[in-house]
Structures are given as C-alpha cells and as structure tokens.
Amino acid sequence: APPVAASRTMLDALVPAADALRAALDAGSAPRTALEAAVDAAAAGAEATKTMVANAGRAAYVPQARQHGVPDPGAMAVAEWLRALQAVICDPMSGK
C-alpha cells in the first residue's frame, strides 16, 4: 500500500501543506497568504514526525531508537523546499 500521512515520510509535510493551501485559497486568502499557511503547515507536519513510528519510506529501515526525537529528513526537506519557494515568490530578489 502507498504511504499515507503519519507514516514518517515526506507526505507528513506535503499533505498538511496542500490541505492548508487549498483551505486558505478556498477561504479567499491572497495567494501569498495561502502559501504562508502551506509553509507553516509543512513545518509543523515535519516537526510532528519526531514522535512518529516509521511505517514507510527509508526511515522504516532505521531502528526506532535512532529515530525518536529526530524529524524525518524527507519531511524536513519538503518544508525547506516550500520555504525556498515562498522566498522566491514573495521576494524575487532573494533568489539572486
């Protein structure tokens, strides 16, 4: 079965980010505000992986004792990618 949120994978950042983006846009928020909500949700989702048990992805091969208290690297990467995207979109000069 494909991984789902709460599996300690990058989906734990992607799913909340997508949900927050959609909810903010549906509520009439400006795109930049919606992107900010998505970035915040991704960061929160990535942080939440610190206490999750890996059920899928590469982390499933790492002993649980070594994972506890450490966020999933894939989820953290997603949060960073979205932060970088936000920086470029909201401040195009930041990428130069």
mmCIF file of C-alpha atoms in Angstrom:
data_model
loop_
_atom_site.group_PDB
_atom_site.id
_atom_site.type_symbol
_atom_site.label_atom_id
_atom_site.label_comp_id
_atom_site.label_asym_id
_atom_site.label_seq_id
_atom_site.Cartn_x
_atom_site.Cartn_y
_atom_site.Cartn_z
ATOM 1 C CA ALA A 1 0.000 0.000 0.000
ATOM 2 C CA PRO A 2 1.261 3.508 -0.689
ATOM 3 C CA PRO A 3 2.387 5.573 2.293
ATOM 4 C CA VAL A 4 -0.083 7.931 3.912
ATOM 5 C CA ALA A 5 0.308 10.827 6.318
ATOM 6 C CA ALA A 6 1.540 9.809 9.786
ATOM 7 C CA SER A 7 3.934 7.247 8.262
ATOM 8 C CA ARG A 8 7.041 9.370 8.978
ATOM 9 C CA THR A 9 7.630 10.275 5.320
ATOM 10 C CA MET A 10 7.705 13.446 3.265
ATOM 11 C CA LEU A 11 3.925 13.117 2.995
ATOM 12 C CA ASP A 12 3.729 14.259 6.611
ATOM 13 C CA ALA A 13 4.776 17.695 5.385
ATOM 14 C CA LEU A 14 3.220 17.599 1.893
ATOM 15 C CA VAL A 15 -0.320 16.607 2.906
ATOM 16 C CA PRO A 16 -0.796 19.324 5.553
ATOM 17 C CA ALA A 17 0.795 21.886 3.232
ATOM 18 C CA ALA A 18 -1.570 21.008 0.390
ATOM 19 C CA ASP A 19 -4.559 20.979 2.744
ATOM 20 C CA ALA A 20 -3.620 24.368 4.209
ATOM 21 C CA LEU A 21 -3.025 25.887 0.772
ATOM 22 C CA ARG A 22 -6.383 24.656 -0.522
ATOM 23 C CA ALA A 23 -8.251 25.762 2.617
ATOM 24 C CA ALA A 24 -6.713 29.226 2.531
ATOM 25 C CA LEU A 25 -7.437 29.714 -1.167
ATOM 26 C CA ASP A 26 -10.986 28.394 -0.747
ATOM 27 C CA ALA A 27 -11.472 30.884 2.092
ATOM 28 C CA GLY A 28 -10.486 33.712 -0.253
ATOM 29 C CA SER A 29 -6.980 34.347 1.066
ATOM 30 C CA ALA A 30 -4.465 36.007 -1.207
ATOM 31 C CA PRO A 31 -2.068 33.516 -2.847
ATOM 32 C CA ARG A 32 0.876 34.760 -0.789
ATOM 33 C CA THR A 33 -1.105 34.340 2.423
ATOM 34 C CA ALA A 34 -2.166 30.871 1.317
ATOM 35 C CA LEU A 35 1.452 29.969 0.560
ATOM 36 C CA GLU A 36 2.460 31.166 4.017
ATOM 37 C CA ALA A 37 -0.179 28.871 5.535
ATOM 38 C CA ALA A 38 1.179 25.985 3.455
ATOM 39 C CA VAL A 39 4.758 26.663 4.577
ATOM 40 C CA ASP A 40 3.694 26.807 8.226
ATOM 41 C CA ALA A 41 1.697 23.585 7.891
ATOM 42 C CA ALA A 42 4.627 21.800 6.225
ATOM 43 C CA ALA A 43 6.982 22.870 9.008
ATOM 44 C CA ALA A 44 4.523 21.722 11.669
ATOM 45 C CA GLY A 45 3.990 18.421 9.869
ATOM 46 C CA ALA A 46 7.733 17.837 9.616
ATOM 47 C CA GLU A 47 8.216 18.591 13.318
ATOM 48 C CA ALA A 48 5.411 16.181 14.185
ATOM 49 C CA THR A 49 7.413 13.318 12.673
ATOM 50 C CA LYS A 50 9.743 13.443 15.692
ATOM 51 C CA THR A 51 7.351 11.221 17.629
ATOM 52 C CA MET A 52 6.042 9.044 14.784
ATOM 53 C CA VAL A 53 6.905 5.439 14.093
ATOM 54 C CA ALA A 54 8.152 4.926 10.550
ATOM 55 C CA ASN A 55 5.788 2.707 8.590
ATOM 56 C CA ALA A 56 7.043 3.504 5.097
ATOM 57 C CA GLY A 57 9.892 5.121 3.241
ATOM 58 C CA ARG A 58 13.578 4.939 4.023
ATOM 59 C CA ALA A 59 13.037 5.651 7.714
ATOM 60 C CA ALA A 60 11.257 2.310 8.056
ATOM 61 C CA TYR A 61 14.679 0.646 7.758
ATOM 62 C CA VAL A 62 16.217 2.673 10.598
ATOM 63 C CA PRO A 63 15.865 1.366 14.161
ATOM 64 C CA GLN A 64 13.124 3.233 16.046
ATOM 65 C CA ALA A 65 15.505 4.079 18.885
ATOM 66 C CA ARG A 66 17.635 6.133 16.474
ATOM 67 C CA GLN A 67 14.622 7.981 15.049
ATOM 68 C CA HIS A 68 12.866 9.126 18.208
ATOM 69 C CA GLY A 69 13.135 12.852 18.731
ATOM 70 C CA VAL A 70 14.572 13.447 15.257
ATOM 71 C CA PRO A 71 12.321 14.756 12.475
ATOM 72 C CA ASP A 72 12.061 12.779 9.250
ATOM 73 C CA PRO A 73 14.666 14.112 6.795
ATOM 74 C CA GLY A 74 12.280 13.882 3.824
ATOM 75 C CA ALA A 75 9.582 15.826 5.631
ATOM 76 C CA MET A 76 12.128 18.462 6.677
ATOM 77 C CA ALA A 77 13.308 18.713 3.069
ATOM 78 C CA VAL A 78 9.747 19.370 1.899
ATOM 79 C CA ALA A 79 9.375 22.140 4.485
ATOM 80 C CA GLU A 80 12.652 23.690 3.308
ATOM 81 C CA TRP A 81 11.671 23.455 -0.371
ATOM 82 C CA LEU A 82 8.422 25.259 0.364
ATOM 83 C CA ARG A 83 10.257 27.934 2.397
ATOM 84 C CA ALA A 84 12.611 28.475 -0.540
ATOM 85 C CA LEU A 85 9.708 28.657 -2.967
ATOM 86 C CA GLN A 86 7.976 31.168 -0.722
ATOM 87 C CA ALA A 87 11.109 33.295 -0.538
ATOM 88 C CA VAL A 88 11.453 33.422 -4.317
ATOM 89 C CA ILE A 89 7.769 34.092 -4.935
ATOM 90 C CA CYS A 90 7.338 36.662 -2.173
ATOM 91 C CA ASP A 91 10.746 38.318 -2.616
ATOM 92 C CA PRO A 92 12.078 37.592 -6.109
ATOM 93 C CA MET A 93 15.342 39.392 -5.304
ATOM 94 C CA SER A 94 16.124 36.853 -2.527
ATOM 95 C CA GLY A 95 16.993 34.200 -5.099
ATOM 96 C CA LYS A 96 19.683 36.300 -6.777
#
